[in-house]
Short mmCIF file of C-alpha atoms in Angstrom, two decimals:
data_model
loop_
_atom_site.label_atom_id
_atom_site.label_comp_id
_atom_site.label_asym_id
_atom_site.label_seq_id
_atom_site.Cartn_x
_atom_site.Cartn_y
_atom_site.Cartn_z
CA MET A 276 19.46 27.33 4.48
CA SER A 277 16.31 29.76 5.46
CA HIS A 278 14.03 28.91 8.47
CA GLU A 279 11.23 31.26 6.99
CA ASN A 280 8.22 29.68 5.64
CA GLY A 281 6.25 30.51 2.56
CA PRO A 282 3.11 32.64 2.47
CA GLY A 283 -0.30 31.56 3.59
CA PRO A 284 -1.14 30.14 6.93
CA HIS A 285 0.97 27.61 8.85
CA ASP A 286 0.84 25.01 11.72
CA GLU A 287 2.26 25.23 15.13
CA HIS A 288 5.29 23.30 13.56
CA GLY A 289 5.74 26.06 10.83
CA HIS A 290 4.34 23.67 8.06
CA SER A 291 2.29 25.54 5.40
CA GLN A 292 -1.51 24.59 5.70
CA LEU A 293 -2.79 25.44 2.37
CA ILE A 294 -6.48 25.32 2.37
CA ASP A 295 -7.93 22.54 -0.10
CA PRO A 296 -10.44 24.24 -2.16
CA GLU A 297 -11.95 21.14 -4.18
CA PRO A 298 -11.27 18.08 -1.72
CA TRP A 299 -13.16 15.90 -3.71
CA GLY A 300 -11.77 17.10 -7.07
CA THR A 301 -8.52 15.86 -8.99
CA GLY A 302 -7.38 19.65 -9.37
CA ASP A 303 -8.43 22.40 -11.38
CA PRO A 304 -6.66 23.38 -14.92
CA ALA A 305 -4.09 25.49 -13.42
CA VAL A 306 -2.99 23.09 -11.06
CA GLU A 307 -3.25 20.11 -13.61
CA GLU A 308 -0.77 22.26 -15.60
CA ILE A 309 1.47 22.68 -13.10
CA ALA A 310 1.61 19.06 -12.26
CA ARG A 311 2.40 18.16 -15.86
CA GLY A 312 5.35 20.66 -15.60
CA GLY A 313 8.56 19.95 -14.54
CA PRO A 314 11.29 22.02 -12.15
CA ALA A 315 12.83 24.90 -13.53
CA ALA A 316 16.16 23.42 -14.11
CA PRO A 317 15.87 19.47 -14.67
CA GLY A 318 18.73 17.58 -13.32
CA GLN A 319 20.30 20.58 -11.56
CA VAL A 320 20.78 19.80 -8.00
CA PRO A 321 20.25 22.82 -5.43
CA ALA A 322 23.11 24.47 -3.60
CA GLY A 323 23.60 22.57 -0.11
CA VAL A 324 22.48 19.19 -0.99
CA SER A 325 24.21 16.00 -1.92
CA ALA A 326 24.13 14.56 -5.21
CA ARG A 327 24.22 11.03 -3.60
CA LEU A 328 21.05 11.84 -1.61
CA TYR A 329 19.01 13.82 -4.07
CA ASN A 330 17.12 13.58 -7.54
CA GLU A 331 13.95 14.99 -8.88
CA ASP A 332 12.19 11.75 -7.68
CA LEU A 333 13.50 11.90 -4.23
CA ALA A 334 13.21 15.69 -3.66
CA PRO A 335 10.26 17.17 -1.73
CA THR A 336 7.11 18.16 -3.58
CA THR A 337 6.11 22.00 -3.65
CA ARG A 338 2.99 22.74 -2.17
CA LYS A 339 1.68 24.27 -5.32
CA GLY A 340 0.43 21.78 -8.09
CA ARG A 341 -0.34 18.72 -5.69
CA THR A 342 -3.13 16.64 -6.94
CA TRP A 343 -3.70 14.02 -4.66
CA HIS A 344 -7.04 15.02 -3.23
CA ALA A 345 -9.31 13.16 -1.05
CA TYR A 346 -10.94 11.33 -4.18
CA SER A 347 -7.65 10.41 -5.40
CA ILE A 348 -6.87 8.87 -1.85
CA PHE A 349 -10.30 7.41 -1.90
CA THR A 350 -9.81 5.62 -4.78
CA LEU A 351 -6.54 3.86 -3.63
CA TRP A 352 -8.44 2.27 -0.99
CA ALA A 353 -11.38 1.69 -3.57
CA ASN A 354 -9.08 -0.56 -5.26
CA ASP A 355 -6.93 -1.78 -2.67
CA VAL A 356 -9.57 -2.93 -0.32
CA HIS A 357 -11.34 -4.95 -2.81
CA SER A 358 -8.32 -7.13 -4.22
CA LEU A 359 -8.77 -10.60 -4.84
CA GLY A 360 -6.46 -11.51 -2.01
CA ASN A 361 -8.40 -9.58 0.49
CA TYR A 362 -11.62 -11.48 -0.70
CA VAL A 363 -9.82 -14.65 -0.16
CA PHE A 364 -8.90 -13.84 3.39
CA ALA A 365 -12.45 -12.41 4.32
CA ILE A 366 -14.34 -15.18 2.76
CA GLY A 367 -12.39 -17.49 4.59
CA LEU A 368 -13.47 -16.11 7.90
CA PHE A 369 -16.93 -17.03 6.93
CA ALA A 370 -15.74 -20.59 6.31
CA LEU A 371 -13.84 -20.63 9.55
CA GLY A 372 -17.10 -19.93 11.52
CA LEU A 373 -17.60 -16.18 11.98
CA GLY A 374 -21.23 -15.11 11.18
CA ALA A 375 -22.23 -11.75 9.61
CA TRP A 376 -22.32 -9.57 12.40
CA GLN A 377 -18.91 -10.94 13.49
CA ILE A 378 -17.56 -10.11 10.18
CA LEU A 379 -18.76 -6.77 10.08
CA LEU A 380 -17.40 -6.18 13.66
CA ALA A 381 -13.87 -7.50 13.10
CA PHE A 382 -13.43 -5.23 9.77
CA LEU A 383 -14.86 -2.22 11.60
CA LEU A 384 -12.32 -2.65 14.41
CA GLY A 385 -9.51 -3.23 11.75
CA ALA A 386 -10.58 -0.15 9.97
CA VAL A 387 -10.66 2.08 13.00
CA LEU A 388 -7.17 0.94 13.76
CA LEU A 389 -5.87 1.35 10.02
CA PHE A 390 -7.75 4.84 9.60
CA LEU A 391 -5.68 6.05 12.77
CA LEU A 392 -2.38 4.68 11.67
CA LEU A 393 -2.69 5.64 7.97
CA ASN A 394 -3.22 9.27 8.94
CA LEU A 395 -0.46 9.44 11.11
CA SER A 396 1.78 7.86 8.24
CA GLY A 397 0.08 10.12 5.86
CA PHE A 398 0.40 13.52 7.62
CA MET A 399 4.05 12.93 7.55
CA GLY A 400 4.22 12.85 3.62
CA GLU A 401 1.79 15.76 3.45
CA ARG A 402 3.63 17.88 5.84
CA THR A 403 7.28 17.08 4.46
CA GLY A 404 6.45 16.04 0.84
CA VAL A 405 9.25 13.30 0.81
CA PRO A 406 8.81 9.72 -0.47
CA PHE A 407 9.43 6.69 2.06
CA PRO A 408 12.82 5.96 1.86
CA VAL A 409 13.79 9.58 2.48
CA MET A 410 11.44 9.69 5.23
CA SER A 411 13.19 6.92 6.94
CA ARG A 412 16.47 9.16 7.04
CA ILE A 413 14.83 11.01 9.95
CA ALA A 414 15.12 7.90 12.10
CA PHE A 415 17.66 5.96 10.45
CA GLY A 416 20.11 8.38 9.11
CA ILE A 417 20.97 9.28 5.45
CA ARG A 418 22.83 5.95 5.00
CA GLY A 419 20.60 3.55 7.51
CA SER A 420 17.51 4.71 5.48
CA ASN A 421 18.45 1.96 3.56
CA ILE A 422 17.72 -0.87 5.90
CA PRO A 423 14.31 -0.24 5.85
CA ALA A 424 13.81 1.11 2.13
CA ILE A 425 15.35 -2.38 1.17
CA VAL A 426 12.99 -4.58 3.32
CA ARG A 427 9.96 -2.60 2.10
CA GLY A 428 10.99 -2.97 -1.52
CA ALA A 429 11.84 -6.63 -1.25
CA VAL A 430 8.43 -7.62 -0.01
CA ALA A 431 6.64 -5.12 -2.64
CA VAL A 432 8.76 -6.54 -5.65
CA ALA A 433 7.96 -9.91 -4.91
CA TRP A 434 4.29 -9.38 -4.35
CA PHE A 435 4.25 -7.27 -7.67
CA GLY A 436 5.25 -10.56 -9.73
CA ILE A 437 2.74 -12.77 -7.58
CA GLN A 438 -0.14 -10.30 -8.28
CA THR A 439 0.60 -9.91 -11.91
CA TYR A 440 0.46 -13.65 -12.20
CA LEU A 441 -3.04 -13.63 -10.53
CA ALA A 442 -4.38 -11.24 -12.69
CA SER A 443 -2.90 -13.25 -15.56
CA VAL A 444 -5.17 -15.96 -14.44
CA VAL A 445 -7.91 -14.10 -14.97
CA LEU A 446 -6.78 -12.96 -18.24
CA ARG A 447 -6.34 -16.61 -19.31
CA VAL A 448 -10.15 -17.00 -18.48
CA LEU A 449 -11.32 -14.30 -20.22
CA VAL A 450 -9.28 -15.38 -23.36
CA LEU A 451 -10.32 -18.80 -23.38
CA ALA A 452 -14.09 -17.69 -22.75
CA LEU A 453 -13.68 -15.64 -25.97
CA ALA A 454 -11.60 -17.99 -27.91
CA PRO A 455 -11.97 -21.63 -26.84
CA SER A 456 -9.90 -22.96 -29.95
CA LEU A 457 -6.96 -21.24 -27.99
CA ALA A 458 -6.96 -24.08 -25.46
CA PRO A 459 -3.83 -26.20 -26.68
CA LEU A 460 -1.91 -23.53 -25.56
CA ASP A 461 -2.81 -23.82 -22.26
CA THR A 462 -1.71 -27.22 -21.98
CA ASP A 463 2.07 -27.49 -22.08
CA SER A 464 4.53 -25.94 -19.80
CA PHE A 465 7.72 -23.79 -19.76
CA LEU A 466 9.35 -22.73 -16.55
CA GLY A 467 6.03 -23.50 -14.82
CA LEU A 468 3.80 -21.44 -17.23
CA SER A 469 1.95 -22.60 -20.18
CA THR A 470 2.24 -20.65 -23.43
CA LEU A 471 -1.18 -18.99 -22.83
CA GLY A 472 0.11 -18.43 -18.92
CA TRP A 473 3.07 -16.47 -20.45
CA LEU A 474 1.32 -14.46 -22.95
CA SER A 475 -1.15 -13.34 -20.47
CA PHE A 476 1.41 -12.64 -17.85
CA LEU A 477 3.88 -10.55 -20.20
CA VAL A 478 0.71 -8.73 -21.49
CA LEU A 479 -0.39 -7.28 -18.03
CA TRP A 480 3.33 -7.21 -16.90
CA ALA A 481 4.24 -4.56 -20.06
CA VAL A 482 0.97 -2.62 -19.43
CA GLN A 483 1.78 -1.85 -15.86
CA VAL A 484 5.27 -0.69 -16.94
CA VAL A 485 3.67 1.58 -19.34
CA ILE A 486 1.50 2.90 -16.92
CA VAL A 487 4.07 3.64 -14.13
CA SER A 488 6.63 4.98 -16.70
CA PHE A 489 4.55 8.11 -16.88
CA GLY A 490 5.01 8.36 -13.21
CA MET A 491 2.64 9.12 -9.83
CA GLU A 492 0.45 11.21 -11.90
CA MET A 493 -0.66 8.59 -14.16
CA ILE A 494 -0.91 6.07 -11.41
CA ARG A 495 -3.49 8.60 -9.78
CA LYS A 496 -5.55 8.72 -12.84
CA TYR A 497 -5.53 5.18 -13.48
CA GLU A 498 -6.58 4.78 -9.49
CA ALA A 499 -9.28 7.23 -10.34
CA PHE A 500 -10.47 5.37 -13.33
CA ALA A 501 -10.43 1.79 -11.75
CA GLY A 502 -12.09 2.76 -8.26
CA PRO A 503 -15.58 3.47 -9.50
CA ILE A 504 -15.33 0.22 -11.92
CA ILE A 505 -14.49 -2.31 -9.21
CA LEU A 506 -17.03 -0.81 -6.50
CA VAL A 507 -19.91 -1.11 -9.25
CA THR A 508 -18.52 -4.63 -10.26
CA MET A 509 -18.56 -5.92 -6.72
CA LEU A 510 -21.96 -4.70 -6.04
CA ALA A 511 -23.24 -6.35 -9.39
CA LEU A 512 -21.83 -9.48 -8.16
CA ALA A 513 -23.23 -9.36 -4.85
CA ILE A 514 -26.74 -8.81 -6.22
CA TRP A 515 -26.63 -11.34 -8.99
CA MET A 516 -25.44 -13.88 -6.07
CA PHE A 517 -28.14 -12.72 -4.08
CA MET A 518 -30.86 -13.02 -6.98
CA LYS A 519 -29.52 -16.47 -7.79
CA ALA A 520 -30.00 -17.39 -4.12
CA GLU A 521 -33.68 -16.65 -4.52
CA GLY A 522 -33.58 -13.31 -2.05
CA SER A 523 -31.98 -15.18 0.86
CA ILE A 524 -28.59 -15.61 2.48
CA ALA A 525 -27.31 -17.76 4.94
CA TRP A 526 -25.82 -15.43 8.14
CA SER A 527 -23.41 -17.95 9.28
CA THR A 528 -22.38 -21.57 8.48
CA ALA A 529 -23.54 -24.56 10.26
CA ASP A 530 -20.35 -24.61 12.51
CA ALA A 531 -20.71 -20.97 13.49
CA LEU A 532 -18.12 -19.90 16.60
CA THR A 533 -19.73 -18.96 19.87
CA GLY A 534 -18.40 -17.96 23.13
CA PRO A 535 -14.72 -17.08 23.81
CA GLU A 536 -13.25 -18.79 20.63
CA MET A 537 -15.63 -16.62 18.31
CA TRP A 538 -14.27 -13.56 20.14
CA VAL A 539 -10.83 -14.56 19.94
CA ARG A 540 -11.14 -15.14 16.22
CA ILE A 541 -12.88 -11.67 15.92
CA PHE A 542 -9.82 -9.83 17.40
CA GLN A 543 -7.30 -12.17 15.53
CA SER A 544 -9.33 -11.38 12.22
CA ALA A 545 -8.97 -7.23 13.27
CA ALA A 546 -5.46 -7.45 13.78
CA LEU A 547 -4.47 -9.61 10.63
CA TRP A 548 -6.55 -6.81 8.45
CA VAL A 549 -4.30 -4.33 9.96
CA VAL A 550 -0.94 -6.54 9.28
CA ILE A 551 -2.12 -6.93 5.67
CA TYR A 552 -2.02 -3.46 5.29
CA GLY A 553 1.51 -3.19 7.18
CA THR A 554 3.37 -2.75 4.21
CA PHE A 555 1.28 0.18 3.07
CA VAL A 556 1.05 2.00 6.33
CA LEU A 557 4.60 2.21 6.24
CA ASN A 558 5.35 3.89 3.04
CA PHE A 559 1.64 5.85 2.56
CA CYS A 560 3.60 8.66 2.37
CA ASP A 561 4.86 7.92 -1.20
CA PHE A 562 1.34 9.20 -2.01
CA THR A 563 0.37 11.77 0.35
CA ARG A 564 3.37 13.56 -0.50
CA GLY A 565 1.13 14.78 -3.48
CA ALA A 566 -1.87 15.84 -1.11
CA PRO A 567 -2.49 19.56 -0.59
CA SER A 568 -3.83 19.47 2.75
CA GLU A 569 -4.23 17.16 5.72
CA ARG A 570 -7.81 17.51 5.24
CA SER A 571 -7.65 15.79 1.84
CA VAL A 572 -5.73 12.79 3.54
CA VAL A 573 -8.38 12.59 6.42
CA ARG A 574 -11.56 12.56 4.29
CA GLY A 575 -9.70 10.44 1.57
CA ASN A 576 -8.69 7.90 4.53
CA PHE A 577 -12.44 8.03 6.23
CA PHE A 578 -14.42 7.30 2.92
CA GLY A 579 -11.69 4.76 1.50
CA ILE A 580 -10.96 3.17 5.12
CA PRO A 581 -14.08 2.80 7.41
CA ILE A 582 -16.79 3.53 4.95
CA ASN A 583 -15.35 1.30 2.23
CA MET A 584 -14.48 -1.46 4.49
CA ILE A 585 -17.93 -1.59 5.60
CA PHE A 586 -19.15 -2.12 2.47
CA PHE A 587 -16.53 -4.47 1.70
CA ALA A 588 -17.40 -6.62 4.59
CA ALA A 589 -21.20 -6.44 3.23
CA ILE A 590 -20.20 -8.06 -0.12
CA VAL A 591 -18.31 -10.68 1.53
CA ILE A 592 -21.40 -11.44 3.68
CA VAL A 593 -23.68 -11.58 0.64
CA LEU A 594 -21.45 -13.34 -1.89
CA SER A 595 -20.57 -16.34 1.07
CA GLY A 596 -23.88 -16.37 2.51
CA ALA A 597 -25.74 -16.55 -1.08
CA GLN A 598 -23.50 -19.58 -1.88
CA TYR A 599 -23.98 -21.39 1.21
CA ARG A 600 -27.47 -21.05 0.99
CA ILE A 601 -27.60 -22.38 -2.56
CA ASP A 602 -25.63 -25.54 -2.07
CA GLY A 603 -24.25 -25.75 1.52
CA THR A 604 -20.36 -24.68 0.29
CA VAL A 605 -18.18 -21.44 0.60
CA ILE A 606 -16.79 -20.01 -2.34
CA GLU A 607 -12.99 -19.05 -2.25
CA SER A 608 -12.89 -15.78 -4.04
CA PRO A 609 -14.94 -13.77 -6.43
CA ILE A 610 -13.22 -15.53 -9.12
CA ASP A 611 -15.40 -18.68 -8.49
CA VAL A 612 -18.77 -16.32 -8.95
CA VAL A 613 -17.19 -14.93 -12.31
CA ILE A 614 -16.36 -18.39 -13.76
CA ALA A 615 -19.83 -19.57 -12.97
CA ILE A 616 -21.47 -16.43 -14.69
CA PRO A 617 -23.47 -18.35 -17.71
CA ASN A 618 -23.56 -15.36 -20.02
CA THR A 619 -20.15 -14.89 -21.98
CA PHE A 620 -20.81 -10.99 -22.20
CA LEU A 621 -21.24 -10.54 -18.73
CA LEU A 622 -18.32 -12.78 -17.96
CA VAL A 623 -16.14 -10.91 -20.23
CA LEU A 624 -17.01 -7.75 -18.47
CA ALA A 625 -16.48 -9.23 -15.11
CA CYS A 626 -13.19 -10.57 -15.91
CA LEU A 627 -12.06 -7.16 -17.27
CA ALA A 628 -13.10 -5.35 -14.03
CA LEU A 629 -11.25 -8.01 -11.89
CA ILE A 630 -8.01 -7.33 -14.43
CA ILE A 631 -8.46 -3.65 -13.92
CA LEU A 632 -8.59 -3.86 -10.27
CA THR A 633 -5.53 -6.29 -10.01
CA VAL A 634 -3.42 -3.98 -11.92
CA ALA A 635 -4.71 -1.04 -9.74
CA VAL A 636 -3.80 -2.90 -6.50
CA ASN A 637 -0.51 -4.19 -7.89
CA LEU A 638 0.49 -0.07 -8.84
CA MET A 639 -0.13 1.15 -5.67
CA ALA A 640 0.86 -1.44 -3.25
CA ASN A 641 3.70 -3.22 -4.97
CA PHE A 642 5.21 -1.33 -7.75
CA VAL A 643 5.86 2.11 -6.34
CA ALA A 644 7.67 0.95 -3.21
CA PRO A 645 10.47 -0.88 -5.12
CA ILE A 646 10.93 2.03 -7.65
CA TYR A 647 11.46 4.41 -4.82
CA THR A 648 13.85 1.91 -2.95
CA LEU A 649 16.12 1.73 -6.35
CA ALA A 650 15.90 5.62 -6.92
CA HIS A 651 17.24 6.09 -3.32
CA LEU A 652 19.92 3.39 -3.45
CA PHE A 653 21.14 4.89 -6.99
CA PRO A 654 20.03 8.71 -7.16
CA ARG A 655 22.58 9.50 -9.58
CA THR A 656 21.95 6.88 -12.01
CA LEU A 657 18.30 5.77 -11.76
CA ASP A 658 15.15 8.14 -12.31
CA PHE A 659 11.64 6.72 -11.75
CA ARG A 660 11.00 5.41 -15.24
CA LYS A 661 14.27 3.39 -15.06
CA ALA A 662 13.70 2.43 -11.86
CA ALA A 663 10.27 0.86 -12.75
CA ILE A 664 11.58 -1.12 -15.49
CA ILE A 665 14.13 -2.69 -13.47
CA SER A 666 11.85 -3.35 -10.62
CA ALA A 667 9.41 -4.73 -13.14
CA VAL A 668 12.13 -6.94 -14.57
CA ILE A 669 13.47 -8.41 -11.19
CA GLY A 670 9.24 -9.17 -10.78
CA LEU A 671 9.48 -11.36 -13.73
CA LEU A 672 12.97 -12.90 -13.48
CA ILE A 673 11.94 -14.16 -9.85
CA LEU A 674 9.30 -16.53 -11.46
CA PRO A 675 6.34 -15.38 -9.24
CA TRP A 676 4.17 -18.24 -10.02
CA ASN A 677 6.56 -20.50 -8.62
CA LEU A 678 6.84 -18.33 -5.36
CA TYR A 679 3.06 -18.44 -4.87
CA ASN A 680 2.79 -21.93 -5.41
CA SER A 681 5.46 -22.92 -2.49
CA PRO A 682 4.08 -22.19 0.97
CA LEU A 683 7.58 -22.32 2.32
CA VAL A 684 8.45 -19.11 0.47
CA ILE A 685 5.08 -17.48 1.35
CA VAL A 686 5.29 -18.07 4.98
CA TYR A 687 8.83 -17.96 5.92
CA PHE A 688 10.41 -15.50 3.27
CA LEU A 689 7.80 -13.19 2.41
CA GLY A 690 6.18 -13.75 5.90
CA GLY A 691 9.55 -12.93 7.65
CA LEU A 692 9.96 -10.00 5.82
CA GLY A 693 6.47 -8.83 6.45
CA ALA A 694 6.96 -9.28 10.39
CA LEU A 695 9.93 -6.92 10.10
CA LEU A 696 7.56 -4.23 8.92
CA GLY A 697 6.29 -3.61 12.54
CA PRO A 698 9.27 -2.77 14.15
CA LEU A 699 10.57 -0.30 11.15
CA PHE A 700 7.02 1.35 11.65
CA GLY A 701 7.51 1.82 15.25
CA VAL A 702 10.92 3.27 15.05
CA ILE A 703 9.91 5.50 12.58
CA MET A 704 6.38 6.82 14.03
CA ALA A 705 8.30 7.30 17.45
CA ASP A 706 10.99 9.31 16.17
CA TYR A 707 8.81 11.54 13.86
CA TRP A 708 5.70 12.00 16.49
CA LEU A 709 6.94 11.40 19.68
CA LEU A 710 10.51 12.41 19.69
CA ARG A 711 10.51 15.34 17.30
CA LYS A 712 6.90 16.19 17.67
CA GLY A 713 6.85 16.79 13.84
CA LYS A 714 9.75 19.17 13.66
CA ILE A 715 11.63 18.22 10.63
CA ASN A 716 14.25 20.02 8.84
CA VAL A 717 13.60 18.85 5.35
CA PRO A 718 16.80 20.28 3.67
CA ASP A 719 18.93 18.15 6.12
CA LEU A 720 17.71 15.13 4.75
CA TYR A 721 19.48 15.55 1.67
CA SER A 722 22.75 16.81 3.16
CA ASP A 723 25.80 14.43 3.51
CA SER A 724 27.38 17.04 5.95
CA PRO A 725 28.99 15.54 9.01
CA ASP A 726 27.06 18.50 10.88
CA GLY A 727 23.54 17.59 9.26
CA GLU A 728 20.78 16.81 11.58
CA TYR A 729 20.40 13.28 10.52
CA ALA A 730 24.05 12.65 9.82
CA TYR A 731 24.10 10.59 13.14
CA THR A 732 27.54 8.16 12.93
CA GLY A 733 28.66 7.83 9.44
CA GLY A 734 25.06 8.32 8.36
CA VAL A 735 23.50 5.48 10.44
CA ASN A 736 21.52 6.16 13.62
CA ARG A 737 22.60 3.12 15.72
CA LYS A 738 19.89 3.55 18.40
CA ALA A 739 17.48 2.95 15.80
CA ILE A 740 18.97 -0.32 14.94
CA ILE A 741 19.75 -1.39 18.62
CA ALA A 742 15.55 -0.64 18.98
CA GLY A 743 14.43 -2.42 15.79
CA VAL A 744 16.65 -5.89 16.24
CA PRO A 745 15.09 -7.12 19.35
CA ALA A 746 11.82 -6.19 18.48
CA ALA A 747 12.19 -7.62 14.86
CA VAL A 748 13.47 -11.16 16.75
CA VAL A 749 10.39 -11.08 18.76
CA ALA A 750 8.17 -10.35 15.82
CA LEU A 751 9.56 -13.07 13.66
CA ILE A 752 9.33 -15.60 16.66
CA LEU A 753 5.57 -14.97 17.01
CA ALA A 754 5.13 -14.84 13.32
CA LEU A 755 6.74 -18.13 12.06
CA VAL A 756 7.27 -20.31 15.20
CA PRO A 757 4.08 -22.82 15.00
CA ALA A 758 3.85 -22.70 18.69
CA PHE A 759 3.07 -18.93 18.82
CA THR A 760 0.22 -19.94 15.90
CA LEU A 761 -2.50 -18.09 18.33
CA VAL A 762 -0.90 -14.81 18.73
CA ALA A 763 0.79 -14.65 15.62
CA GLY A 764 -1.61 -12.22 13.93
CA PHE A 765 -0.52 -9.72 16.54
CA SER A 766 3.06 -9.80 15.61
CA TRP A 767 3.21 -6.71 13.96
CA PHE A 768 1.69 -4.80 16.71
CA VAL A 769 3.91 -6.60 19.08
CA GLY A 770 7.09 -5.31 16.96
CA ALA A 771 6.18 -1.99 16.61
CA ILE A 772 5.15 -1.25 20.21
CA LEU A 773 8.40 -2.95 21.26
CA SER A 774 10.51 -1.04 18.77
CA ALA A 775 8.99 2.23 19.76
CA GLY A 776 9.26 1.52 23.36
CA ILE A 777 13.11 0.71 23.19
CA TYR A 778 13.54 3.78 20.78
CA MET A 779 12.00 6.46 23.15
CA LEU A 780 14.09 4.74 26.03
CA ILE A 781 17.54 5.15 24.41
CA MET A 782 17.26 8.28 22.29
CA ASP A 783 17.95 11.83 23.73
CA ARG A 784 14.59 13.51 24.32
CA HIS A 785 15.88 16.69 25.16
CA ALA A 786 18.02 17.58 21.90
CA PRO A 787 17.03 20.41 20.01
CA PHE A 788 15.13 19.71 16.61
CA HIS A 789 14.35 22.40 13.81
CA ALA A 790 11.28 22.80 11.69
CA VAL A 791 12.44 23.88 8.23
CA ASP A 792 10.28 23.37 5.20
CA GLY A 793 11.86 21.98 1.80
CA GLU A 794 10.32 24.53 -0.43
CA GLU A 795 13.96 25.97 -1.36
CA ILE A 796 14.83 22.27 -2.80
CA ALA A 797 11.39 21.29 -3.78
CA VAL A 798 10.21 20.04 -7.38
CA ALA A 799 6.61 20.28 -9.22
CA PRO A 800 5.04 17.04 -7.96
CA LYS A 801 4.87 15.36 -11.56
CA HIS A 802 5.91 12.38 -9.79
#
């Protein structure tokens, strides 16, 4: 493989650094046309790579034609930050005794940490153009990479089903508001859902499958469409609640925390905010592989994380404080506000906005990861669309509403899998940034040659597993054992730092590493 780089400026590692001429745009017509096009020879495997490791969905993206500019990345966060689950978590902080300025501080601290972590993860995708399962080959090997891919995919596919169910609950509210005569369809039960519940779930399930079947470019466009809608909707709900409370809100509850207990809760909340995004931090490269420059990643993250999260915290404070001022109670989520809207037309608009939001969050946070996992496991038989359908079917067959209603499953299964993400992140980040210092031989990520840079021993880097296992055990103990409840929120950080430290101690830090871009085997970024 040639070690030469393409035309244009490069960074110190030889990676192309094309200037982003339109950081807030979605691409000029010429770029959009390239993105809609496919590789010159679809289905063919380039010379020097293995068909067991390569297909058009796993291949690196060409630098020309990337459309995930700063606005596209910003709208990812405009949707995800304002998810219903995040509002439930944040409003819960008000109920637990944190006041307005404490909530703002907690989210600001969490946002700063997230901004730094997401830039580190995002730069990897922008530089290499590869999705998360392929990125994992750097540290875990061409075969060992299945471990982090499966863990990430399993967490995501379960939450895909759960989030689809939560959106279907809002759709049921909307349907009954428009057609009260359908109420009898909501009184029976089959496998845990009423007839109306099944219809609502299947409609939203099908909508998401259709969107994803058109690939990452369609997801980008949907996120760009949904982002402004949810920002305006949440602002409108906050204004409505503020007016309903006669222009005054409570800045804290009667049981507000003070002293050391308050500060512990602030830092716990900031840490938990990062843990919530532990899944996304891990596979953010699935999206930034379509970013034209690091500047796009930084700008999108800056406006989408710290700025947007401060706006989110302000909305939480107004919604919670206004309701508390009105009747001394704390709402549980924005759905409570929507259900109380007396005007049917406004109720319908708000429900539609929440459905649009939940679908947007689900597509980016929970649908993309299992798709790439399946494509990675079966590259010769599954493309993006087939993997999407299989992921969606799994998300249906697990009957996610039953999972959601089982605290045991949520805490011990999904919580346990989530605790494993910190150690995985630590190993991958330590390998890329500390060990290799960003020098990646992209073509060798697709080579099964025993002499390949990521062949290790039988395709598995045993030292990555040795570093990850004890860190995972510690993270699981902290996350799941009741005696460690006070520090459970920090399990992700402990696992990440511990695995990174062990990895750097046992790996050869003086081995030669090579920086080779993947343009020779890259495909146009239509996915």
